[in-house]
Coordinates of C-alpha atoms and ligand atoms in Angstrom, one line a residue:
M64 CA 111.2 103.3 125.3
N65 CA 112.2 106.3 123.2
R66 CA 115.5 105.4 121.5
P67 CA 117.2 108.5 120.0
A68 CA 119.5 107.8 117.1
D69 CA 123.0 107.4 118.3
M70 CA 125.0 109.1 115.5
T71 CA 128.2 107.7 116.8
A72 CA 127.1 104.1 116.4
S73 CA 126.1 102.5 113.1
L74 CA 124.9 99.1 112.2
D75 CA 126.8 96.9 109.7
L76 CA 124.3 94.8 107.8
G77 CA 127.0 93.2 105.8
L78 CA 125.4 94.4 102.5
P79 CA 127.3 95.8 99.5
W80 CA 125.9 99.3 99.7
N81 CA 126.5 101.8 96.9
N82 CA 125.4 105.4 96.7
R83 CA 125.3 106.1 93.0
F84 CA 122.3 108.5 93.2
A85 CA 124.1 110.4 96.0
G86 CA 127.0 110.6 93.6
L87 CA 125.0 112.6 91.1
G88 CA 125.7 115.7 93.2
E89 CA 124.1 118.3 95.3
A90 CA 121.6 119.5 92.7
F91 CA 119.8 116.2 92.9
H92 CA 119.2 115.8 96.6
S93 CA 119.7 116.9 100.1
L94 CA 121.6 114.6 102.5
R95 CA 119.2 114.0 105.3
S96 CA 119.0 111.3 108.0
P97 CA 115.7 109.7 109.1
T98 CA 114.1 111.2 112.2
P99 CA 113.8 108.6 115.0
L100 CA 110.4 107.3 116.1
P101 CA 109.6 106.1 119.6
S102 CA 108.8 102.5 120.6
P103 CA 108.8 100.9 117.2
H104 CA 107.2 97.5 116.7
W105 CA 106.9 95.1 113.8
V106 CA 103.8 95.2 111.7
G107 CA 104.8 93.0 108.7
T108 CA 107.8 91.7 106.9
S109 CA 108.5 90.2 103.5
P110 CA 111.2 87.5 103.7
A111 CA 111.2 87.3 99.9
V112 CA 112.4 91.0 99.7
A113 CA 115.0 90.2 102.4
D114 CA 116.3 87.5 100.0
L115 CA 116.2 90.0 97.1
I116 CA 118.6 92.4 98.8
G117 CA 120.7 89.6 100.4
L118 CA 119.5 90.2 104.0
D119 CA 119.3 87.3 106.4
R120 CA 115.7 86.4 106.8
A121 CA 116.2 85.5 110.5
W122 CA 118.0 88.8 111.2
L123 CA 115.0 90.7 109.7
S124 CA 113.0 90.0 112.9
S125 CA 115.8 91.2 115.3
P126 CA 115.6 94.3 117.5
A127 CA 118.5 95.7 115.5
A128 CA 116.6 95.4 112.3
L129 CA 113.6 97.1 113.9
D130 CA 115.8 100.1 114.9
A131 CA 117.5 100.2 111.5
F132 CA 114.4 100.2 109.4
T133 CA 112.6 102.6 111.6
G134 CA 115.4 105.0 110.9
N135 CA 116.5 105.0 114.6
L136 CA 119.9 103.5 114.0
P137 CA 122.2 104.6 111.1
I138 CA 123.3 101.8 108.7
A139 CA 127.0 101.6 107.9
G140 CA 127.7 102.3 104.2
T141 CA 124.5 104.2 103.5
Q142 CA 124.3 107.9 102.6
P143 CA 120.7 108.9 103.5
L144 CA 119.1 111.5 101.3
A145 CA 115.9 113.0 99.9
S146 CA 115.8 113.7 96.2
V147 CA 114.3 116.7 94.5
Y148 CA 111.7 116.4 91.7
S149 CA 108.8 118.4 90.4
G150 CA 105.7 117.3 88.6
H151 CA 102.2 117.8 87.2
Q152 CA 99.5 117.0 89.7
F153 CA 95.9 116.4 88.5
G154 CA 96.9 118.0 85.2
H155 CA 98.5 121.2 86.6
W156 CA 102.1 122.1 86.9
A157 CA 102.8 121.8 90.6
G158 CA 106.4 123.1 90.6
Q159 CA 109.0 121.7 93.0
L160 CA 108.0 118.7 95.1
G161 CA 110.6 116.1 96.1
D162 CA 110.8 113.3 98.6
G163 CA 108.8 114.9 101.4
R164 CA 108.8 111.9 103.6
A165 CA 110.8 109.2 101.9
I166 CA 114.5 108.9 102.6
L167 CA 116.8 106.9 100.3
L168 CA 119.3 105.0 102.3
G169 CA 121.4 103.9 99.3
E170 CA 121.4 100.9 97.0
V171 CA 122.4 97.4 97.5
D172 CA 124.1 95.5 94.6
T173 CA 122.4 92.2 94.1
P174 CA 122.7 89.4 91.5
L175 CA 119.5 91.0 89.9
G176 CA 121.2 94.4 89.7
P177 CA 121.1 97.3 92.1
Q178 CA 118.2 97.8 94.5
E179 CA 117.5 101.1 96.1
V180 CA 116.2 101.0 99.7
Q181 CA 114.0 103.8 100.9
L182 CA 112.3 104.5 104.3
K183 CA 108.9 106.0 103.6
G184 CA 107.5 108.1 106.5
A185 CA 111.0 108.6 108.0
G186 CA 110.5 112.3 108.9
L187 CA 110.9 115.8 107.6
T188 CA 113.1 116.6 104.6
P189 CA 113.7 119.9 102.8
Y190 CA 110.9 118.9 100.4
S191 CA 108.2 118.2 103.1
R192 CA 106.5 121.5 102.2
M193 CA 103.4 121.6 104.5
G194 CA 103.6 117.9 105.4
D195 CA 104.9 116.3 108.6
G196 CA 107.3 113.8 106.9
R197 CA 105.3 110.9 108.3
A198 CA 103.0 108.2 107.0
V199 CA 100.1 106.6 109.0
L200 CA 99.8 102.9 109.8
R201 CA 96.8 102.4 107.5
S202 CA 98.4 103.7 104.3
S203 CA 101.7 102.0 105.1
I204 CA 99.9 98.6 105.4
R205 CA 98.2 99.2 102.1
E206 CA 101.5 100.1 100.4
F207 CA 103.2 97.1 101.9
L208 CA 100.5 94.6 101.0
C209 CA 99.9 96.0 97.5
S210 CA 103.6 96.1 96.6
E211 CA 103.9 92.4 97.4
A212 CA 100.5 91.6 95.8
M213 CA 101.4 93.3 92.5
H214 CA 104.7 91.5 92.4
A215 CA 103.0 88.1 92.9
L216 CA 100.7 89.1 90.0
G217 CA 103.7 89.6 87.8
I218 CA 103.1 93.4 87.5
P219 CA 106.2 95.6 87.6
T220 CA 106.3 97.3 91.0
S221 CA 108.4 98.6 93.8
R222 CA 108.7 96.0 96.6
A223 CA 108.3 96.3 100.3
L224 CA 110.6 94.8 102.9
C225 CA 108.7 95.7 106.0
V226 CA 106.3 97.9 107.8
I227 CA 107.1 99.2 111.3
G228 CA 104.6 100.9 113.5
S229 CA 105.1 103.4 116.3
P230 CA 102.7 105.0 118.8
A231 CA 103.8 108.4 117.7
P232 CA 100.7 110.4 116.9
V233 CA 100.2 111.7 113.4
R234 CA 97.4 114.2 112.6
R235 CA 95.3 113.5 109.5
E236 CA 91.5 113.9 109.5
E237 CA 91.8 112.4 112.9
I238 CA 94.8 111.5 115.1
E239 CA 96.4 108.3 113.9
T240 CA 99.8 106.6 114.5
A241 CA 103.0 106.7 112.5
A242 CA 104.5 103.9 110.5
V243 CA 107.5 103.4 108.2
V244 CA 107.6 101.2 105.1
T245 CA 110.9 100.1 103.8
R246 CA 110.5 100.0 100.0
V247 CA 112.9 98.6 97.4
A248 CA 113.2 99.2 93.7
P249 CA 116.1 99.3 91.2
S250 CA 115.4 103.1 91.1
F251 CA 112.8 105.5 92.4
I252 CA 113.5 108.0 89.7
R253 CA 110.3 109.5 88.3
F254 CA 109.1 111.5 85.3
G255 CA 109.1 114.4 87.7
H256 CA 112.8 114.2 88.2
F257 CA 113.3 115.1 84.5
E258 CA 110.6 117.7 84.6
H259 CA 112.4 119.4 87.5
F260 CA 115.7 119.9 85.8
S261 CA 114.0 120.8 82.5
H262 CA 111.5 123.4 83.9
T263 CA 114.2 125.0 86.0
G264 CA 116.5 125.4 83.0
Q265 CA 119.2 123.1 84.5
H266 CA 119.8 121.4 81.3
D267 CA 123.3 120.1 82.1
H268 CA 121.7 118.3 85.1
L269 CA 118.9 117.0 82.9
R270 CA 121.5 115.4 80.6
T271 CA 123.4 114.0 83.6
L272 CA 120.2 112.4 84.9
A273 CA 119.2 111.0 81.5
D274 CA 122.7 109.6 81.0
F275 CA 122.5 108.0 84.4
V276 CA 119.2 106.3 83.6
I277 CA 120.3 105.2 80.2
D278 CA 123.7 103.8 81.3
R279 CA 122.2 101.9 84.2
F280 CA 118.8 100.8 82.9
Y281 CA 118.5 101.4 79.2
P282 CA 122.0 100.9 77.7
V283 CA 120.4 99.8 74.4
C284 CA 119.3 103.4 73.8
R285 CA 122.9 104.3 72.9
E286 CA 123.3 101.3 70.6
V287 CA 120.2 101.9 68.3
G288 CA 121.7 104.9 66.6
G289 CA 120.0 108.3 66.5
N290 CA 119.3 110.4 69.5
P291 CA 119.6 108.3 72.7
Y292 CA 117.2 110.5 74.7
A293 CA 114.5 110.0 72.1
A294 CA 115.2 106.3 72.3
L295 CA 114.9 106.6 76.1
L296 CA 111.5 108.2 75.7
E297 CA 110.3 105.4 73.4
A298 CA 111.6 102.7 75.7
V299 CA 110.0 104.3 78.7
S300 CA 106.7 104.5 76.9
E301 CA 106.9 100.8 76.0
R302 CA 107.4 99.8 79.6
T303 CA 104.7 102.2 80.7
A304 CA 102.3 100.7 78.1
E305 CA 103.0 97.1 79.4
M306 CA 102.5 98.2 83.0
V307 CA 99.2 100.0 82.4
A308 CA 97.9 97.1 80.3
Q309 CA 98.6 94.8 83.2
W310 CA 96.8 97.3 85.6
Q311 CA 93.7 97.2 83.3
A312 CA 93.7 93.5 83.0
V313 CA 93.7 92.9 86.7
G314 CA 91.3 95.8 87.4
F315 CA 93.8 97.9 89.3
C316 CA 93.2 101.7 89.6
H317 CA 96.3 103.6 90.7
G318 CA 94.4 106.6 91.9
V319 CA 97.1 109.3 91.6
M320 CA 98.8 109.1 88.3
N321 CA 100.6 112.4 88.7
T322 CA 103.9 112.7 86.8
D323 CA 105.8 112.6 90.1
N324 CA 104.3 109.2 90.7
M325 CA 105.3 107.8 87.4
S326 CA 108.4 105.6 87.5
I327 CA 111.0 106.0 84.7
L328 CA 111.4 102.2 84.9
G329 CA 107.7 101.5 84.3
L330 CA 107.2 100.3 87.8
T331 CA 104.0 100.8 89.8
I332 CA 105.1 103.1 92.6
D333 CA 103.7 105.4 95.3
Y334 CA 100.7 103.4 96.4
G335 CA 98.1 105.7 97.8
P336 CA 94.4 105.7 97.2
F337 CA 94.6 102.7 94.8
Q338 CA 91.9 100.1 94.4
F339 CA 91.2 96.8 92.7
L340 CA 87.8 96.9 91.1
D341 CA 85.0 95.0 92.8
A342 CA 81.9 95.4 90.6
F343 CA 83.0 96.3 87.1
N344 CA 82.5 100.0 86.4
P345 CA 84.8 101.3 83.6
G346 CA 84.5 104.9 84.9
H347 CA 85.3 103.9 88.5
V348 CA 87.2 106.6 90.4
C349 CA 88.9 105.1 93.5
N350 CA 90.4 108.3 94.9
H351 CA 87.9 110.3 96.9
S352 CA 90.0 113.4 96.4
D353 CA 89.8 113.0 92.6
T354 CA 86.5 114.9 92.2
G355 CA 86.9 115.3 88.4
G356 CA 87.5 111.6 87.8
R357 CA 90.8 112.4 86.0
Y358 CA 92.3 109.1 87.2
A359 CA 89.2 106.8 86.5
Y360 CA 90.0 103.2 85.7
N361 CA 89.2 103.5 82.0
R362 CA 91.2 106.7 81.6
Q363 CA 94.5 105.2 82.9
P364 CA 95.9 104.4 79.4
N365 CA 95.3 107.9 78.1
I366 CA 96.6 109.5 81.3
A367 CA 99.8 107.5 80.9
Y368 CA 100.1 109.0 77.5
W369 CA 99.5 112.5 78.9
N370 CA 102.3 111.8 81.4
L371 CA 104.6 110.5 78.7
F372 CA 103.9 113.7 76.8
A373 CA 105.0 115.7 79.8
L374 CA 108.2 113.6 80.0
A375 CA 108.7 114.2 76.3
Q376 CA 108.5 118.0 76.9
A377 CA 110.9 117.7 79.7
L378 CA 113.4 115.8 77.5
L379 CA 113.1 118.3 74.6
P380 CA 116.2 120.2 75.4
L381 CA 118.2 117.0 74.8
M382 CA 116.6 116.3 71.4
D383 CA 117.2 117.8 67.9
D384 CA 113.6 119.0 67.5
Q385 CA 110.0 118.5 68.6
Q386 CA 109.3 116.0 65.9
Q387 CA 111.9 113.6 67.3
A388 CA 109.9 113.6 70.6
M389 CA 106.6 113.1 68.9
D390 CA 108.0 110.3 66.8
A391 CA 109.3 108.6 69.9
L392 CA 105.8 108.8 71.5
E393 CA 103.9 107.6 68.5
P394 CA 104.4 103.9 69.0
Y395 CA 102.6 104.1 72.4
K396 CA 99.3 104.7 70.6
A397 CA 99.3 101.2 69.0
L398 CA 101.4 99.5 71.7
M399 CA 99.0 100.3 74.5
P400 CA 95.9 98.7 73.0
A401 CA 97.9 95.8 71.6
A402 CA 99.4 95.1 75.0
L403 CA 96.0 95.3 76.6
Q404 CA 94.4 93.0 74.0
R405 CA 97.2 90.4 74.5
R406 CA 96.4 90.5 78.2
M407 CA 92.7 90.2 77.8
N408 CA 93.1 87.4 75.3
A409 CA 95.2 85.5 77.9
K410 CA 92.4 86.1 80.4
L411 CA 90.0 84.6 77.9
G412 CA 92.2 81.5 77.3
L413 CA 93.1 82.7 73.8
T414 CA 96.8 82.2 72.9
E415 CA 96.9 84.5 69.9
V416 CA 95.2 87.8 69.0
Q417 CA 93.0 87.6 66.0
E418 CA 90.8 90.1 64.2
G419 CA 87.5 90.2 66.1
D420 CA 89.0 89.6 69.5
A421 CA 88.8 93.3 70.4
A422 CA 85.0 93.3 69.6
L423 CA 84.6 90.1 71.7
T424 CA 86.3 91.7 74.6
E425 CA 84.4 95.0 74.2
E426 CA 81.1 93.2 74.2
L427 CA 82.0 91.4 77.4
M428 CA 83.1 94.6 79.1
K429 CA 79.8 96.2 78.1
L430 CA 77.8 93.3 79.6
M431 CA 79.9 93.3 82.8
A432 CA 79.4 97.0 83.2
Q433 CA 75.6 96.8 82.6
D434 CA 75.2 94.2 85.3
A435 CA 78.0 95.5 87.6
V436 CA 79.6 92.1 87.6
D437 CA 82.4 91.4 90.1
F438 CA 85.6 91.7 88.0
T439 CA 87.8 89.2 89.8
I440 CA 85.1 86.6 90.5
F441 CA 84.0 86.7 86.8
W442 CA 87.4 85.9 85.4
R443 CA 88.0 83.1 88.0
R444 CA 84.6 81.5 87.3
L445 CA 85.2 81.8 83.5
S446 CA 88.5 80.0 84.0
H447 CA 86.8 77.1 85.7
A448 CA 83.9 77.1 83.2
V449 CA 86.3 75.8 80.5
I450 CA 86.2 72.3 82.1
G451 CA 83.0 72.6 84.1
N452 CA 79.6 74.1 83.9
L453 CA 78.8 77.7 82.9
E454 CA 76.1 78.2 85.5
P455 CA 78.4 80.1 88.0
V456 CA 79.4 82.5 85.2
R457 CA 75.8 83.0 84.0
D458 CA 74.7 83.6 87.7
L459 CA 76.7 86.8 87.7
F460 CA 74.5 88.4 85.0
L461 CA 71.0 89.6 85.0
Q462 CA 70.8 89.6 81.2
R463 CA 71.1 85.9 80.6
D464 CA 70.3 86.0 76.9
A465 CA 73.0 88.5 76.2
I466 CA 75.7 86.6 78.2
D467 CA 74.6 83.3 76.7
T468 CA 75.2 84.7 73.2
W469 CA 78.5 86.1 74.3
I470 CA 79.5 82.7 75.8
E471 CA 78.7 80.9 72.6
R472 CA 80.9 83.3 70.6
W473 CA 83.7 82.9 73.1
R474 CA 83.5 79.1 73.2
A475 CA 83.5 78.9 69.4
R476 CA 86.6 81.1 69.3
L477 CA 88.3 79.1 72.0
E478 CA 87.6 75.7 70.4
D479 CA 88.7 77.0 67.1
Q480 CA 92.2 77.4 68.3
P481 CA 94.6 74.8 66.7
G482 CA 95.2 72.0 69.1
F483 CA 92.7 73.3 71.7
D484 CA 92.8 71.3 74.9
A485 CA 90.3 72.2 77.6
A486 CA 92.5 71.1 80.5
T487 CA 95.5 73.0 79.3
T488 CA 93.4 76.2 78.7
H489 CA 91.9 75.7 82.2
A490 CA 95.3 75.6 83.8
Q491 CA 96.5 78.6 81.8
M492 CA 93.5 80.7 82.7
L493 CA 93.9 79.8 86.4
R494 CA 97.5 81.2 86.1
T495 CA 96.2 84.4 84.5
N496 CA 93.1 85.2 86.4
P497 CA 93.8 85.6 90.2
Q498 CA 91.3 84.4 92.7
V499 CA 92.5 86.9 95.3
V500 CA 93.4 90.5 94.9
L501 CA 93.8 93.3 97.5
R502 CA 90.3 94.5 97.6
N503 CA 89.7 97.5 99.7
H504 CA 87.6 95.7 102.3
L505 CA 90.3 93.0 102.8
G506 CA 92.9 95.7 103.4
E507 CA 90.5 97.5 105.7
L508 CA 89.9 94.4 107.9
A509 CA 93.6 93.7 108.2
I510 CA 94.2 97.4 109.1
Q511 CA 91.5 97.4 111.8
R512 CA 93.0 94.4 113.4
A513 CA 96.5 95.8 113.1
K514 CA 95.3 99.0 114.8
A515 CA 94.2 96.9 117.7
G516 CA 97.7 95.3 117.9
D517 CA 96.8 92.0 116.1
F518 CA 98.8 91.4 113.0
S519 CA 97.6 87.9 112.2
E520 CA 95.0 89.0 109.7
L521 CA 97.6 91.0 107.9
A522 CA 99.9 88.0 107.7
R523 CA 97.1 85.8 106.5
L524 CA 96.2 88.2 103.8
Q525 CA 99.8 88.8 102.8
N526 CA 100.2 85.0 102.4
A527 CA 97.1 84.7 100.2
L528 CA 98.2 87.7 98.1
E529 CA 101.7 86.2 97.6
H530 CA 99.9 83.2 96.0
P531 CA 97.1 84.9 94.1
Y532 CA 96.4 82.1 91.7
E533 CA 96.2 79.3 94.3
E534 CA 93.0 78.3 96.0
L535 CA 94.2 78.1 99.6
P536 CA 92.1 75.9 101.9
G537 CA 90.3 77.8 104.6
Q538 CA 90.9 81.1 102.9
E539 CA 87.8 81.1 100.7
D540 CA 86.6 84.3 102.4
L541 CA 89.4 86.2 100.8
A542 CA 88.1 85.3 97.3
G543 CA 84.4 86.0 97.9
F544 CA 82.2 88.9 97.1
P545 CA 82.9 92.2 98.9
P546 CA 80.5 92.9 101.8
A547 CA 77.9 95.8 101.3
W548 CA 80.1 98.1 103.5
A549 CA 83.0 97.8 101.0
G550 CA 81.3 100.4 98.8
Q551 CA 81.3 102.9 101.6
I552 CA 85.1 102.8 102.2
E553 CA 86.5 106.2 101.2
I554 CA 90.1 106.2 100.2
S555 CA 91.6 109.7 99.6
C556 CA 95.0 111.2 99.2
S557 CA 95.3 111.5 103.0
S558 CA 98.0 109.1 104.0
Ligands
AMP79 P1 101.9 111.7 96.6 O1 101.1 112.2 95.4 O2 101.1 111.2 97.7 O3 102.9 110.7 96.2 O4 102.6 113.0 97.3 C1 102.9 114.2 96.6 C2 104.1 114.9 97.2 O5 103.7 115.3 98.6 C3 105.4 114.2 97.3 O6 106.4 115.1 97.1 C4 105.4 113.7 98.7 O7 106.7 113.5 99.2 C5 104.7 114.8 99.5 N1 104.0 114.3 100.7 C6 102.9 113.6 100.8 N2 102.6 113.4 102.1 C7 103.5 114.1 102.9 C8 103.8 114.2 104.3 N3 103.0 113.7 105.2 N4 104.9 114.9 104.6 C9 105.7 115.4 103.7 N5 105.5 115.3 102.4 C10 104.5 114.6 102.0
MG80 MG1 104.3 110.5 95.3

């Protein structure tokens, strides 16, 4: 049944909605309601995100919820809008972009602070440019699963409440079907929002936006003395460094680190052609559209700096001089490698960073790259090796002598730690090195089944991803090596 939105009726979810972003004024957005989709059906839901925004879990599976989160039924208290931003895409200034297919409903005040709720794929907006305002089922499932997987890994990310499918056709390389993801984050403000107001010379609005972000998310920037906008830049670069360090440590490639996809809160957002590494290849490029390899795995820390530099340029009109911006960016250069080494040390079972640890890690990465060792499986096997035998780790390498030498160095460093206890280190490493991540082929299998109307594989995968450090009985296939066809999967910007 095709249910058109009845603009006279609206649904009261009983949530404390606020519309603070809407309150910024017309320069920041266009009020726009979602465009209804025919015959919506549930694809996946996340009860944990329902809890986060104070939504009754049971109600989330109701027909009214289905209509509300498809965008077919207005929600009382919301003020739906699309925001305007600009950005650098693949290193080039792209001019005005904006929410071309995401509609911000509003924000819900929760005990953990405000949470914005967006419908992605909810129809045309004034910023849709050549696009159709829609998202296809496959990419919506990937965003849904990855949001929840990253959260369970402890990586800052936007969350996903649900995915809803519709038989409405959507044209990409072939005809696919539409879907809507309801995503949730304290704010979806991007570096590109700042670039927009800076590059268009709207410096009053730039200041309004920066004050909005500082007041709500970085109040300390006003308390440290000095220029609060320089302090904001430094704080954002700290959060970005921590986020990217976590990406590197888990083998996550974002795929499209354009400045319009960089969260001002240091959250992983805009899941598109992302990938978790299978065989370790430091130069791996997951996005088939990224022909120059700009967003290769090992370039992510530098690209984040490039993006922070673009943010710094955007904030210049609010600073005293250029030096202030450069000074604010400077700490990133040391913070980023330090954050990464801390993460890598934890993966190795080392509680503190010492001189020589960087060399130990580098040598390992070199050996893993040479033998194209599976990233996730290596770390999990290494964790178990602390109390067991090392054969499963050695089995991953062709160059046994080289890995044996490395293992000796690592064991010596491990056992040298004051109060070293193998059982404690084993448990700590198992909490640090996931056994299941959202590999491309796992997502692909769930997507193929979902396209055929069977959502059980998606639910099984979601459950495993929500408990990435647990060895779930009967789910061993999710933790195994990727099949040969995994290497053939091509993920592009098309979504
Ligand atoms: P992305 O890099 O995928 O996050 O998208 C870049 C820009 O294109 C953003 O402004 C999106 O809102 C917009 N966009 C992507 N796909 C579509 C679509 N199908 N319809 C409208 N806008 C889109
Ligand atoms: Mg984007």
